[in-house]
CSV table of C-alpha atoms in Angstrom, one decimal:
chain,number,residue,atom,x,y,z
K,1,ALA,CA,2.5,13.2,63.0
K,2,GLN,CA,2.5,10.1,60.7
K,3,THR,CA,4.8,7.2,61.0
K,4,VAL,CA,5.7,4.4,59.1
K,5,THR,CA,7.0,1.1,60.6
K,6,GLN,CA,9.1,-1.7,59.2
K,7,SER,CA,9.4,-4.4,61.2
K,8,GLN,CA,11.5,-6.8,59.5
K,9,PRO,CA,15.7,-5.3,59.1
K,10,GLU,CA,16.5,-8.1,56.9
K,11,MET,CA,14.8,-10.6,54.9
K,12,SER,CA,16.3,-13.4,52.5
K,13,VAL,CA,14.8,-15.2,49.8
K,14,GLN,CA,16.0,-17.6,47.5
K,15,GLU,CA,16.2,-17.0,43.7
K,16,ALA,CA,12.7,-17.6,41.7
K,17,GLU,CA,10.9,-17.9,45.2
K,18,THR,CA,8.4,-15.1,46.6
K,19,VAL,CA,9.0,-12.9,49.5
K,20,THR,CA,6.7,-10.4,51.7
K,21,LEU,CA,7.7,-7.1,53.1
K,22,SER,CA,6.0,-5.4,55.9
K,23,CYS,CA,4.8,-2.4,56.6
K,24,THR,CA,2.4,-0.5,58.9
K,25,TYR,CA,1.4,3.0,59.5
K,26,ASP,CA,0.0,5.7,61.4
K,27,THR,CA,-2.2,8.4,60.0
K,28,SER,CA,-5.2,10.4,60.9
K,29,GLU,CA,-6.1,11.1,57.2
K,30,SER,CA,-8.3,9.3,54.9
K,31,ASP,CA,-6.6,10.2,51.5
K,32,TYR,CA,-2.9,10.0,50.9
K,33,TYR,CA,-0.4,7.5,49.2
K,34,LEU,CA,2.2,4.7,49.9
K,35,PHE,CA,5.0,3.9,48.2
K,36,TRP,CA,7.7,1.0,48.0
K,37,TYR,CA,11.3,2.8,47.2
K,38,LYS,CA,14.1,0.0,46.3
K,39,GLN,CA,17.8,1.1,47.1
K,40,PRO,CA,20.3,-0.7,45.6
K,41,PRO,CA,24.0,-0.5,46.2
K,42,SER,CA,24.4,2.4,44.1
K,43,ARG,CA,22.1,4.4,46.4
K,44,GLN,CA,20.1,5.6,43.7
K,45,MET,CA,16.1,5.3,45.2
K,46,ILE,CA,14.0,4.0,42.6
K,47,LEU,CA,10.3,3.8,42.7
K,48,VAL,CA,9.0,0.0,43.2
K,49,ILE,CA,5.0,0.9,43.4
K,50,ARG,CA,2.5,3.1,44.7
K,51,GLN,CA,-0.8,3.0,45.7
K,52,GLU,CA,-3.3,5.4,46.2
K,53,ALA,CA,-5.8,5.1,49.4
K,54,TYR,CA,-9.1,5.7,48.1
K,55,LYS,CA,-8.1,3.0,45.3
K,56,GLN,CA,-9.4,-0.2,46.9
K,57,GLN,CA,-7.4,-2.3,44.3
K,58,ASN,CA,-4.2,-3.7,45.3
K,59,ALA,CA,-1.7,-1.8,42.6
K,60,THR,CA,0.6,-4.5,40.6
K,61,GLU,CA,3.8,-4.0,39.1
K,62,ASN,CA,5.2,-6.9,37.1
K,63,ARG,CA,6.4,-9.1,39.6
K,64,PHE,CA,5.6,-6.7,42.6
K,65,SER,CA,2.8,-6.3,44.2
K,66,VAL,CA,1.1,-4.9,47.2
K,67,ASN,CA,-1.2,-5.9,49.9
K,68,PHE,CA,-2.9,-2.5,51.2
K,69,GLN,CA,-5.4,-3.2,53.8
K,70,LYS,CA,-6.5,0.4,55.0
K,71,ALA,CA,-8.5,-0.3,58.2
K,72,ALA,CA,-5.5,-2.1,59.5
K,73,LYS,CA,-3.0,0.4,58.3
K,74,SER,CA,-1.0,-1.9,57.0
K,75,PHE,CA,1.1,-2.1,53.3
K,76,SER,CA,3.1,-5.0,52.2
K,77,LEU,CA,5.3,-5.6,49.5
K,78,LYS,CA,5.1,-9.1,47.4
K,79,ILE,CA,8.2,-9.7,45.3
K,80,SER,CA,7.5,-12.9,42.9
K,81,ASP,CA,10.1,-14.6,41.2
K,82,SER,CA,13.0,-12.8,43.0
K,83,GLN,CA,15.8,-12.2,40.7
K,84,LEU,CA,19.8,-11.4,42.0
K,85,GLY,CA,18.7,-7.7,41.0
K,86,ASP,CA,16.0,-7.5,43.9
K,87,ALA,CA,18.6,-7.5,46.5
K,88,ALA,CA,18.4,-4.1,48.1
K,89,MET,CA,17.1,-1.9,50.8
K,90,TYR,CA,13.6,-1.7,50.2
K,91,PHE,CA,11.7,1.4,52.1
K,92,CYS,CA,7.6,2.1,52.7
K,93,ALA,CA,6.8,5.4,52.7
K,94,TYR,CA,3.5,7.7,53.1
K,95,ARG,CA,2.3,11.4,51.8
K,96,ARG,CA,-0.2,12.7,52.3
K,97,ALA,CA,-2.4,13.6,48.9
K,98,GLN,CA,-4.4,16.6,50.1
K,99,THR,CA,-1.4,19.2,49.9
K,100,SER,CA,0.6,19.1,46.3
K,101,GLY,CA,4.3,19.3,47.8
K,102,SER,CA,3.6,17.7,50.9
K,103,ARG,CA,6.7,15.2,52.5
K,104,LEU,CA,7.3,12.0,52.1
K,105,THR,CA,8.2,9.8,55.3
K,106,PHE,CA,10.1,7.0,55.3
K,107,GLY,CA,10.4,3.7,57.2
K,108,GLU,CA,13.6,2.8,58.4
K,109,GLY,CA,13.9,-0.2,55.6
K,110,THR,CA,14.2,-3.9,55.0
K,111,GLN,CA,17.7,-5.1,53.8
K,112,LEU,CA,16.7,-7.5,51.3
K,113,THR,CA,19.3,-10.7,50.3
K,114,VAL,CA,18.6,-13.0,47.6
K,115,ASN,CA,20.3,-16.3,47.5
K,116,PRO,CA,21.1,-18.2,44.7
U,1,ASP,CA,16.9,13.9,29.9
U,2,GLY,CA,15.2,15.5,32.8
U,3,GLY,CA,16.6,14.5,36.3
U,4,ILE,CA,18.2,15.9,39.5
U,5,THR,CA,21.6,16.4,40.0
U,6,GLN,CA,23.2,16.5,43.1
U,7,SER,CA,26.7,17.4,43.3
U,8,PRO,CA,29.7,16.8,44.8
U,9,LYS,CA,29.3,13.0,44.9
U,10,TYR,CA,31.8,12.5,47.7
U,11,LEU,CA,33.0,16.0,49.9
U,12,PHE,CA,35.1,15.9,52.5
U,13,ARG,CA,35.1,18.3,55.6
U,14,LYS,CA,37.2,19.5,58.2
U,15,GLU,CA,35.6,20.2,61.7
U,16,GLY,CA,34.5,23.6,61.7
U,17,GLN,CA,33.8,24.0,58.4
U,18,ASN,CA,30.5,24.8,56.4
U,19,VAL,CA,29.9,23.3,53.4
U,20,THR,CA,27.2,23.3,50.8
U,21,LEU,CA,25.7,20.3,48.7
U,22,SER,CA,24.3,21.4,45.5
U,23,CYS,CA,20.9,20.4,43.9
U,24,GLU,CA,19.6,21.0,40.9
U,25,GLN,CA,16.7,19.8,39.0
U,26,ASN,CA,15.1,20.2,35.0
U,27,LEU,CA,11.6,18.7,35.7
U,28,ASN,CA,10.0,21.9,36.2
U,29,HIS,CA,9.0,20.6,39.9
U,30,ASP,CA,8.2,22.9,42.3
U,31,ALA,CA,8.6,20.9,45.5
U,32,MET,CA,12.4,20.1,46.5
U,33,TYR,CA,13.3,18.0,49.4
U,34,TRP,CA,16.5,17.3,51.7
U,35,TYR,CA,17.0,14.0,53.3
U,36,ARG,CA,19.7,12.8,55.3
U,37,GLN,CA,20.5,8.8,55.2
U,38,ASP,CA,22.9,7.3,58.0
U,39,PRO,CA,23.9,3.7,57.9
U,40,GLY,CA,21.2,1.0,58.3
U,41,GLN,CA,18.6,3.5,58.7
U,42,GLY,CA,15.9,5.3,57.0
U,43,LEU,CA,15.5,9.0,55.4
U,44,ARG,CA,14.7,11.9,57.7
U,45,LEU,CA,13.8,15.1,56.4
U,46,ILE,CA,15.9,18.2,56.8
U,47,TYR,CA,14.2,21.0,54.6
U,48,TYR,CA,12.2,21.1,52.2
U,49,SER,CA,10.2,24.0,49.6
U,50,GLN,CA,7.0,24.1,47.9
U,51,ILE,CA,7.5,27.2,46.0
U,52,VAL,CA,10.5,29.6,45.0
U,53,ASN,CA,11.5,32.0,47.9
U,54,ASP,CA,9.9,29.7,50.9
U,55,PHE,CA,11.0,26.6,52.7
U,56,GLN,CA,10.0,25.0,55.9
U,57,LYS,CA,12.1,22.9,58.1
U,58,GLY,CA,11.9,19.4,58.6
U,59,ASP,CA,12.6,16.6,61.3
U,60,ILE,CA,16.4,17.3,61.5
U,61,ALA,CA,16.6,21.3,60.5
U,62,GLU,CA,19.4,21.8,63.5
U,63,GLY,CA,22.6,22.8,61.8
U,64,TYR,CA,21.3,22.8,58.4
U,65,SER,CA,20.3,25.7,56.2
U,66,VAL,CA,18.7,26.1,52.6
U,67,SER,CA,18.0,28.5,50.0
U,68,ARG,CA,15.1,28.5,47.1
U,69,GLU,CA,16.1,31.4,44.7
U,70,LYS,CA,15.2,29.6,41.8
U,71,LYS,CA,13.0,26.9,40.9
U,72,GLU,CA,15.6,24.7,39.7
U,73,SER,CA,17.8,24.6,42.7
U,74,PHE,CA,17.7,24.0,46.4
U,75,PRO,CA,21.2,24.1,47.9
U,76,LEU,CA,21.8,22.7,51.3
U,77,THR,CA,24.8,24.1,53.5
U,78,VAL,CA,25.8,22.0,56.6
U,79,THR,CA,27.2,24.4,58.8
U,80,SER,CA,29.5,24.0,61.8
U,81,ALA,CA,26.5,24.0,64.3
U,82,GLN,CA,25.7,20.4,62.9
U,83,LYS,CA,27.4,18.3,65.1
U,84,ASN,CA,27.2,15.1,63.5
U,85,PRO,CA,27.2,16.2,59.7
U,86,THR,CA,28.6,12.8,58.3
U,87,ALA,CA,26.0,11.1,56.4
U,88,PHE,CA,24.4,10.6,53.0
U,89,TYR,CA,22.4,13.2,51.6
U,90,LEU,CA,19.7,12.9,49.1
U,91,CYS,CA,18.0,15.7,47.2
U,92,ALA,CA,14.4,15.1,45.8
U,93,SER,CA,11.6,17.1,44.1
U,94,SER,CA,7.6,16.1,43.0
U,95,THR,CA,5.3,18.4,41.5
U,96,ARG,CA,2.4,20.2,42.7
U,97,GLN,CA,0.4,20.8,39.3
U,98,GLY,CA,-2.4,18.7,38.4
U,99,GLY,CA,-1.5,15.4,37.8
U,100,ASP,CA,0.4,14.8,40.6
U,101,THR,CA,1.2,11.0,41.1
U,102,GLY,CA,2.6,11.4,45.0
U,103,GLU,CA,5.9,10.1,43.9
U,104,LEU,CA,9.1,12.0,44.6
U,105,PHE,CA,12.0,11.8,41.9
U,106,PHE,CA,15.6,11.4,43.3
U,107,GLY,CA,19.0,12.3,42.8
U,108,GLU,CA,22.1,10.3,43.2
U,109,GLY,CA,23.0,11.5,46.7
U,110,SER,CA,26.1,13.0,48.1
U,111,ARG,CA,28.2,11.8,50.6
U,112,LEU,CA,30.1,14.1,53.3
U,113,THR,CA,32.6,12.6,55.7
U,114,VAL,CA,33.8,14.9,58.0
U,115,LEU,CA,37.4,14.4,59.0
């Protein structure tokens, strides 16, 4: 079974600084998706960024970027120029690609605090 | 606007009662999911359905039941057999069609409290 591990239950960063959230996963599949979701206090799950395993290039979305290391099964999220609105719980997630409609497996989350 | 609607947002239940959480989507997605979230924890999969009239158990299906009679709807019943039902419940959907980005789209959640 696939597992996703986030080893940092809590992180904090100063406004305008950069922070990196860690994620590792375990799978025997070669084709899959990886995601970072954000859950603010409203508890709405918001997609931050996604990565397709067959793509070597790291995904980037504005201030958010990932460091995808397929061999090491590592998928970290870097947030640049942190803003107060970035404060939230961040979840790393994995999904197989071969089967559409397959399940999404989540890590336990990292609570990010942004200090003014 | 297309999206996923969960209701009710807050629900209180007495022990021994069954309750049903509603999830409706107008995204024309084939697959739908129910996740449970406990405080400070990640999301755990309860049930999922890839197509109408078919569904599979997730990791924590005991004490829950679902139905998928319509593509748009995937209600979750929390039965009295669920020993610790107080939690936040999230419904999600995804497409099985070409162009699947892998992403799950989520509703706003339902908070169930057992009194």
